[in-house]
């Protein structure tokens, strides 16, 4: 397992100090995580020619993340993505969640105004990774129940970054945690990702309106710019005259991951470092969601998950964001692979539902693998 070190990441407006943890494996690969929002701040590895490349967009300090509106690298919850009108019914009772997105701020996104990615988490470095814990109070964001959320970041010596999630609540509630990392496989400061290639292991996507809200339809990708079943440059069809792309300004949609386990022979022995990542490919829990690569660095990223969907987002809304190392992040300089339950699931009963019953444990796992393409 990776060696873990800790340093200060600065103070928040209320005076509390945030920490920055660095997970470093035997190959020199480093993943950096801050306790503010349990955010992935950076992930660097050696690329073609021996150059170190940081593939995750990030900010310089906890204070910069506190002012962030793009959810950079955040652990998003209590429910990731959007819910129409912020209206949900749980155990027969209606709840009004905070509305913080939409053309008139009429919908709910990422847990409300102060979702989990805007909270200070407790952290503990262990033999199996970095364990972060946040206790969300009843009524926070409008959700019922006191909920305890945990995420373990584990970095293997094979450059597998494993995020293992768990949550319990003392009342019936909703839970759908994800990570909102922005990836650029040519380097976080390298500019556009449109020449980088993407493959999504999905035959269908959830149609969404101009507010990015699915209405229950699950449509085939065949014959559309949403067909990314073969390795395709991200920019190949991103500006096609297609309603979904026009409304979102590019890709920002949920794809339905094929319900088939990842073949264990794809990366033999991947989870030899159990219990940091207790779900094994061979057990059928993890599915391959996406694969991406960049010619400039010879790096590839593969995403596996237990979740039913993945939001592929091409950073359409970024504009002039001052990042770490003096970088400036503009539109389409990154992509996100947010593993999740489908957006707006409470309004669409046919979708898989992110309900968490009192006394149960909500569990999920996502693994990102950084590897050479050669």
Short mmCIF file of C-alpha atoms in Angstrom, two decimals:
data_model
loop_
_atom_site.label_atom_id
_atom_site.label_comp_id
_atom_site.label_asym_id
_atom_site.label_seq_id
_atom_site.Cartn_x
_atom_site.Cartn_y
_atom_site.Cartn_z
CA UNK A 1 0.00 0.00 0.00
CA UNK A 2 0.97 3.60 -0.49
CA UNK A 3 2.87 5.58 2.13
CA UNK A 4 0.77 8.46 3.52
CA UNK A 5 2.07 11.82 4.71
CA UNK A 6 0.23 14.86 6.07
CA UNK A 7 0.69 18.64 5.88
CA UNK A 8 -1.35 21.78 6.41
CA UNK A 9 -3.54 22.98 3.53
CA UNK A 10 -4.43 26.33 5.10
CA UNK A 11 -7.37 27.66 7.04
CA UNK A 12 -11.02 28.14 6.18
CA UNK A 13 -12.96 31.36 6.75
CA UNK A 14 -14.08 30.17 10.18
CA UNK A 15 -10.48 29.55 11.26
CA UNK A 16 -10.50 25.76 11.08
CA UNK A 17 -7.45 24.17 9.52
CA UNK A 18 -7.66 21.78 6.58
CA UNK A 19 -5.06 19.09 5.96
CA UNK A 20 -3.54 17.74 2.76
CA UNK A 21 -2.61 14.06 2.64
CA UNK A 22 -0.27 12.57 0.05
CA UNK A 23 -0.49 8.89 -0.85
CA UNK A 24 2.73 7.74 -2.57
CA UNK A 25 3.34 4.25 -3.98
CA UNK A 26 6.57 2.44 -4.88
CA UNK A 27 6.42 3.75 -8.46
CA UNK A 28 6.47 7.33 -7.26
CA UNK A 29 2.83 7.93 -8.18
CA UNK A 30 1.17 10.40 -5.84
CA UNK A 31 -2.48 11.08 -5.01
CA UNK A 32 -3.23 14.18 -2.93
CA UNK A 33 -6.43 14.48 -0.89
CA UNK A 34 -7.63 17.31 1.33
CA UNK A 35 -9.93 17.04 4.32
CA UNK A 36 -11.96 19.96 2.95
CA UNK A 37 -14.62 18.19 0.92
CA UNK A 38 -12.61 14.93 0.87
CA UNK A 39 -11.37 16.31 -2.44
CA UNK A 40 -8.86 14.75 -4.80
CA UNK A 41 -6.41 17.64 -5.28
CA UNK A 42 -3.92 15.92 -7.57
CA UNK A 43 -2.82 12.60 -9.05
CA UNK A 44 0.61 12.50 -10.65
CA UNK A 45 2.54 9.71 -12.31
CA UNK A 46 5.48 9.27 -14.64
CA UNK A 47 4.45 9.43 -18.29
CA UNK A 48 6.28 8.69 -21.53
CA UNK A 49 9.88 9.92 -21.39
CA UNK A 50 9.95 9.89 -17.59
CA UNK A 51 8.10 13.20 -17.20
CA UNK A 52 5.88 13.54 -14.14
CA UNK A 53 2.32 14.47 -15.14
CA UNK A 54 -0.48 15.54 -12.80
CA UNK A 55 -3.73 14.45 -14.45
CA UNK A 56 -6.20 16.09 -12.02
CA UNK A 57 -7.21 19.76 -12.10
CA UNK A 58 -6.92 21.34 -8.68
CA UNK A 59 -6.56 24.48 -6.58
CA UNK A 60 -3.79 25.82 -4.36
CA UNK A 61 -5.37 25.84 -0.89
CA UNK A 62 -8.38 25.05 1.24
CA UNK A 63 -9.43 28.70 0.96
CA UNK A 64 -9.44 28.42 -2.84
CA UNK A 65 -11.61 25.32 -2.65
CA UNK A 66 -13.95 27.07 -0.23
CA UNK A 67 -14.58 29.70 -2.95
CA UNK A 68 -14.85 27.08 -5.72
CA UNK A 69 -18.14 26.68 -7.60
CA UNK A 70 -17.06 23.85 -9.95
CA UNK A 71 -16.82 21.07 -7.32
CA UNK A 72 -13.18 20.36 -8.24
CA UNK A 73 -12.27 16.87 -7.05
CA UNK A 74 -15.06 16.92 -4.46
CA UNK A 75 -16.71 14.07 -2.61
CA UNK A 76 -20.24 14.99 -3.65
CA UNK A 77 -23.32 14.18 -1.56
CA UNK A 78 -25.68 13.56 0.20
CA UNK A 79 -27.04 12.99 -3.33
CA UNK A 80 -24.90 13.74 -6.37
CA UNK A 81 -26.33 15.39 -9.48
CA UNK A 82 -29.80 16.89 -9.92
CA UNK A 83 -33.27 16.45 -8.45
CA UNK A 84 -36.15 18.32 -10.09
CA UNK A 85 -37.65 20.97 -7.83
CA UNK A 86 -35.73 19.49 -4.89
CA UNK A 87 -38.85 17.46 -4.11
CA UNK A 88 -38.56 13.91 -2.76
CA UNK A 89 -40.77 11.45 -0.93
CA UNK A 90 -39.08 9.18 1.59
CA UNK A 91 -40.99 6.52 3.54
CA UNK A 92 -44.26 8.18 2.57
CA UNK A 93 -43.24 11.65 3.74
CA UNK A 94 -42.55 14.63 1.45
CA UNK A 95 -39.35 16.65 1.83
CA UNK A 96 -38.17 19.86 0.21
CA UNK A 97 -34.43 19.89 -0.49
CA UNK A 98 -32.40 23.05 -0.99
CA UNK A 99 -32.67 24.39 -4.54
CA UNK A 100 -29.29 25.62 -5.75
CA UNK A 101 -29.21 25.05 -9.51
CA UNK A 102 -31.22 25.69 -12.65
CA UNK A 103 -32.12 28.77 -14.68
CA UNK A 104 -34.16 30.07 -11.72
CA UNK A 105 -32.42 28.13 -8.95
CA UNK A 106 -35.43 25.83 -8.92
CA UNK A 107 -33.63 22.46 -8.68
CA UNK A 108 -31.32 20.62 -6.30
CA UNK A 109 -27.76 19.55 -7.06
CA UNK A 110 -24.89 17.90 -5.16
CA UNK A 111 -26.46 18.01 -1.71
CA UNK A 112 -27.48 21.68 -1.67
CA UNK A 113 -25.65 24.91 -0.96
CA UNK A 114 -23.21 23.20 1.40
CA UNK A 115 -22.95 19.63 0.15
CA UNK A 116 -20.36 17.17 1.38
CA UNK A 117 -17.71 18.64 -0.94
CA UNK A 118 -18.00 21.90 1.06
CA UNK A 119 -17.59 20.29 4.49
CA UNK A 120 -14.51 19.58 6.59
CA UNK A 121 -14.02 15.83 7.03
CA UNK A 122 -12.20 13.90 9.74
CA UNK A 123 -9.28 11.84 8.42
CA UNK A 124 -7.24 8.87 9.56
CA UNK A 125 -4.24 7.35 7.79
CA UNK A 126 -4.44 3.55 8.07
CA UNK A 127 -2.63 0.51 6.71
CA UNK A 128 -5.31 0.22 4.02
CA UNK A 129 -5.50 3.83 2.88
CA UNK A 130 -6.82 7.23 3.93
CA UNK A 131 -10.17 7.00 5.68
CA UNK A 132 -12.30 10.18 5.74
CA UNK A 133 -15.52 10.55 7.73
CA UNK A 134 -18.25 13.18 7.75
CA UNK A 135 -21.33 13.28 9.98
CA UNK A 136 -24.23 15.02 8.31
CA UNK A 137 -26.94 16.28 10.66
CA UNK A 138 -30.65 15.66 10.25
CA UNK A 139 -32.11 18.37 8.01
CA UNK A 140 -28.83 19.31 6.34
CA UNK A 141 -29.63 20.28 2.75
CA UNK A 142 -33.23 19.31 3.53
CA UNK A 143 -32.49 15.59 3.96
CA UNK A 144 -33.87 13.56 6.86
CA UNK A 145 -31.67 11.56 9.20
CA UNK A 146 -28.28 11.92 10.85
CA UNK A 147 -26.01 10.30 8.30
CA UNK A 148 -22.41 9.17 8.71
CA UNK A 149 -20.51 9.02 5.43
CA UNK A 150 -17.10 7.42 4.93
CA UNK A 151 -14.74 7.18 1.98
CA UNK A 152 -11.45 5.35 1.82
CA UNK A 153 -8.85 6.45 -0.73
CA UNK A 154 -6.38 3.64 -1.43
CA UNK A 155 -3.51 3.78 -3.93
CA UNK A 156 -1.95 0.50 -5.01
CA UNK A 157 1.52 -0.05 -6.42
CA UNK A 158 -0.16 -0.69 -9.77
CA UNK A 159 -1.49 2.90 -9.91
CA UNK A 160 -5.03 1.91 -8.99
CA UNK A 161 -6.83 4.64 -7.06
CA UNK A 162 -9.68 2.96 -5.24
CA UNK A 163 -12.53 4.90 -3.62
CA UNK A 164 -14.64 2.80 -1.28
CA UNK A 165 -17.80 4.47 0.09
CA UNK A 166 -20.09 3.59 2.98
CA UNK A 167 -22.89 5.44 4.78
CA UNK A 168 -25.45 4.80 7.55
CA UNK A 169 -28.38 6.89 8.76
CA UNK A 170 -30.62 6.87 11.83
CA UNK A 171 -33.66 7.51 9.60
CA UNK A 172 -34.73 6.58 6.09
CA UNK A 173 -33.02 8.94 3.67
CA UNK A 174 -31.28 9.22 0.28
CA UNK A 175 -27.60 8.59 -0.47
CA UNK A 176 -25.65 8.78 -3.73
CA UNK A 177 -21.99 9.67 -3.26
CA UNK A 178 -19.51 10.27 -6.07
CA UNK A 179 -16.21 11.96 -6.81
CA UNK A 180 -16.11 15.04 -9.08
CA UNK A 181 -12.48 14.89 -10.24
CA UNK A 182 -11.62 16.77 -13.43
CA UNK A 183 -9.14 14.74 -15.50
CA UNK A 184 -6.73 15.83 -18.21
CA UNK A 185 -4.41 13.00 -19.23
CA UNK A 186 -1.99 15.37 -20.94
CA UNK A 187 -1.55 17.25 -17.66
CA UNK A 188 -3.82 19.47 -15.62
CA UNK A 189 -2.30 22.61 -17.20
CA UNK A 190 -2.13 21.39 -20.82
CA UNK A 191 -5.32 22.91 -22.23
CA UNK A 192 -8.09 21.32 -24.28
CA UNK A 193 -8.97 17.62 -23.94
CA UNK A 194 -10.82 17.46 -27.27
CA UNK A 195 -8.04 15.45 -28.93
CA UNK A 196 -7.96 12.92 -26.11
CA UNK A 197 -9.99 9.77 -26.69
CA UNK A 198 -12.86 8.30 -24.69
CA UNK A 199 -14.71 5.00 -24.66
CA UNK A 200 -17.85 4.42 -22.60
CA UNK A 201 -19.02 0.86 -21.97
CA UNK A 202 -22.66 1.72 -22.43
CA UNK A 203 -25.35 1.15 -25.03
CA UNK A 204 -27.83 3.71 -23.64
CA UNK A 205 -28.09 7.07 -21.91
CA UNK A 206 -30.74 8.92 -19.94
CA UNK A 207 -32.27 11.73 -22.00
CA UNK A 208 -32.12 15.08 -20.19
CA UNK A 209 -33.76 18.46 -20.79
CA UNK A 210 -32.22 21.94 -20.87
CA UNK A 211 -31.94 21.84 -17.05
CA UNK A 212 -30.02 18.53 -17.29
CA UNK A 213 -32.96 16.65 -15.77
CA UNK A 214 -33.80 13.16 -17.07
CA UNK A 215 -37.49 12.48 -17.66
CA UNK A 216 -37.33 8.69 -17.43
CA UNK A 217 -36.41 7.89 -21.01
CA UNK A 218 -33.46 5.58 -21.55
CA UNK A 219 -32.38 5.88 -25.19
CA UNK A 220 -30.04 3.89 -27.38
CA UNK A 221 -26.78 5.61 -28.29
CA UNK A 222 -26.78 3.96 -31.73
CA UNK A 223 -26.64 6.41 -34.62
CA UNK A 224 -26.12 9.44 -32.35
CA UNK A 225 -23.14 11.50 -31.11
CA UNK A 226 -23.74 9.80 -27.77
CA UNK A 227 -22.33 6.57 -29.21
CA UNK A 228 -18.91 6.34 -27.58
CA UNK A 229 -18.74 2.57 -27.53
CA UNK A 230 -15.52 2.64 -29.55
CA UNK A 231 -12.50 4.78 -28.74
CA UNK A 232 -13.38 8.25 -30.06
CA UNK A 233 -11.74 11.69 -29.85
CA UNK A 234 -13.71 13.69 -27.30
CA UNK A 235 -14.09 16.53 -29.78
CA UNK A 236 -15.19 14.40 -32.73
CA UNK A 237 -18.93 15.02 -32.26
CA UNK A 238 -19.15 17.34 -29.26
CA UNK A 239 -20.55 20.21 -31.35
CA UNK A 240 -22.85 18.14 -33.57
CA UNK A 241 -26.34 19.49 -34.22
CA UNK A 242 -27.98 17.19 -31.68
CA UNK A 243 -30.48 18.32 -29.06
CA UNK A 244 -28.69 16.81 -26.05
CA UNK A 245 -25.38 18.41 -26.96
CA UNK A 246 -26.91 21.77 -27.81
CA UNK A 247 -28.76 22.00 -24.49
CA UNK A 248 -25.73 21.01 -22.39
CA UNK A 249 -23.09 22.86 -24.42
CA UNK A 250 -21.24 19.57 -24.91
CA UNK A 251 -21.23 16.27 -23.08
CA UNK A 252 -22.81 16.39 -19.62
CA UNK A 253 -24.97 13.29 -19.49
CA UNK A 254 -25.52 10.03 -17.67
CA UNK A 255 -24.67 6.80 -19.47
CA UNK A 256 -26.14 3.47 -18.37
CA UNK A 257 -23.22 1.15 -17.66
CA UNK A 258 -23.55 -2.33 -19.14
CA UNK A 259 -24.54 -4.78 -16.44
CA UNK A 260 -21.61 -7.10 -16.85
CA UNK A 261 -18.65 -7.60 -14.53
CA UNK A 262 -15.16 -6.55 -15.55
CA UNK A 263 -13.12 -9.53 -16.72
CA UNK A 264 -10.55 -10.44 -14.08
CA UNK A 265 -7.97 -11.25 -16.78
CA UNK A 266 -7.89 -7.58 -17.82
CA UNK A 267 -5.65 -6.78 -14.84
CA UNK A 268 -4.69 -9.99 -13.05
CA UNK A 269 -4.17 -9.71 -9.33
CA UNK A 270 -5.50 -6.18 -9.18
CA UNK A 271 -6.89 -6.42 -5.69
CA UNK A 272 -4.16 -8.29 -3.94
CA UNK A 273 -4.07 -5.47 -1.38
CA UNK A 274 -7.41 -6.34 0.21
CA UNK A 275 -9.03 -5.04 2.47
CA UNK A 276 -8.28 -1.56 1.13
CA UNK A 277 -10.39 -2.47 -1.90
CA UNK A 278 -12.48 -5.43 -0.74
CA UNK A 279 -14.51 -5.91 -3.94
CA UNK A 280 -12.77 -8.21 -6.41
CA UNK A 281 -13.28 -8.13 -10.17
CA UNK A 282 -13.85 -11.86 -10.18
CA UNK A 283 -16.73 -11.47 -7.75
CA UNK A 284 -18.67 -9.55 -10.40
CA UNK A 285 -19.15 -6.43 -8.33
CA UNK A 286 -17.15 -4.01 -10.46
CA UNK A 287 -18.12 -3.07 -14.01
CA UNK A 288 -15.96 -1.30 -16.54
CA UNK A 289 -17.48 2.13 -17.09
CA UNK A 290 -14.97 4.08 -19.19
CA UNK A 291 -11.54 4.18 -20.78
CA UNK A 292 -9.64 7.30 -21.89
CA UNK A 293 -6.18 8.00 -23.29
CA UNK A 294 -3.92 10.84 -24.37
CA UNK A 295 -1.37 10.53 -27.14
CA UNK A 296 0.73 13.40 -25.73
CA UNK A 297 1.71 11.51 -22.59
CA UNK A 298 0.93 7.90 -23.43
CA UNK A 299 -1.28 7.71 -20.34
CA UNK A 300 -4.62 5.94 -20.10
CA UNK A 301 -7.36 6.04 -17.47
CA UNK A 302 -9.79 3.18 -16.89
CA UNK A 303 -12.79 3.56 -14.61
CA UNK A 304 -14.50 0.62 -12.88
CA UNK A 305 -17.47 0.91 -10.54
CA UNK A 306 -20.28 -0.84 -8.71
CA UNK A 307 -22.62 2.06 -9.56
CA UNK A 308 -25.25 1.80 -12.37
CA UNK A 309 -24.38 5.03 -14.20
CA UNK A 310 -21.56 7.39 -15.10
CA UNK A 311 -21.81 11.11 -15.85
CA UNK A 312 -19.37 12.01 -18.62
CA UNK A 313 -18.86 15.78 -18.42
CA UNK A 314 -16.53 17.83 -20.61
CA UNK A 315 -16.08 20.86 -18.32
CA UNK A 316 -18.31 23.01 -20.51
CA UNK A 317 -18.79 25.64 -17.81
CA UNK A 318 -15.18 26.28 -16.83
CA UNK A 319 -13.94 29.78 -17.63
CA UNK A 320 -10.80 31.50 -16.40
CA UNK A 321 -10.44 29.49 -13.18
CA UNK A 322 -7.09 30.04 -11.44
CA UNK A 323 -5.73 26.63 -10.56
CA UNK A 324 -2.65 25.20 -8.91
CA UNK A 325 0.85 25.82 -10.26
CA UNK A 326 -0.35 29.00 -11.99
CA UNK A 327 -2.63 27.14 -14.39
CA UNK A 328 -5.77 28.73 -15.79
CA UNK A 329 -8.62 26.33 -16.49
CA UNK A 330 -10.88 27.13 -19.43
CA UNK A 331 -13.84 25.44 -21.10
CA UNK A 332 -13.26 21.82 -22.10
CA UNK A 333 -9.84 21.53 -20.52
CA UNK A 334 -10.90 18.42 -18.59
CA UNK A 335 -13.43 15.62 -18.40
CA UNK A 336 -15.22 14.03 -15.46
CA UNK A 337 -16.34 10.44 -14.93
CA UNK A 338 -18.81 10.66 -12.05
CA UNK A 339 -20.08 7.20 -11.11
CA UNK A 340 -23.59 7.42 -9.69
CA UNK A 341 -27.24 6.52 -9.56
CA UNK A 342 -29.01 8.18 -12.48
CA UNK A 343 -29.79 11.89 -12.07
CA UNK A 344 -33.31 12.85 -10.95
CA UNK A 345 -33.98 9.26 -9.88
CA UNK A 346 -36.63 10.15 -7.24
CA UNK A 347 -38.82 11.64 -9.98
CA UNK A 348 -38.41 8.56 -12.18
CA UNK A 349 -39.46 5.37 -10.37
CA UNK A 350 -38.20 3.15 -13.23
CA UNK A 351 -34.60 4.22 -12.47
CA UNK A 352 -32.44 2.52 -9.82
CA UNK A 353 -33.19 4.37 -6.59
CA UNK A 354 -30.67 5.78 -4.07
CA UNK A 355 -32.78 5.16 -0.97
CA UNK A 356 -31.03 4.26 2.26
CA UNK A 357 -33.10 2.66 4.98
CA UNK A 358 -32.48 3.18 8.66
CA UNK A 359 -30.14 0.46 9.90
CA UNK A 360 -28.77 -0.41 6.46
CA UNK A 361 -25.34 0.48 5.08
CA UNK A 362 -25.04 2.16 1.69
CA UNK A 363 -21.95 0.89 -0.14
CA UNK A 364 -20.26 1.67 -3.43
CA UNK A 365 -16.82 1.45 -4.95
CA UNK A 366 -15.08 3.11 -7.87
CA UNK A 367 -11.56 2.39 -9.11
CA UNK A 368 -9.55 4.60 -11.46
CA UNK A 369 -6.50 2.97 -13.04
CA UNK A 370 -3.72 5.12 -14.51
CA UNK A 371 -1.53 3.16 -16.92
CA UNK A 372 0.66 3.57 -20.02
CA UNK A 373 -1.01 3.01 -23.38
CA UNK A 374 2.11 1.40 -24.83
#
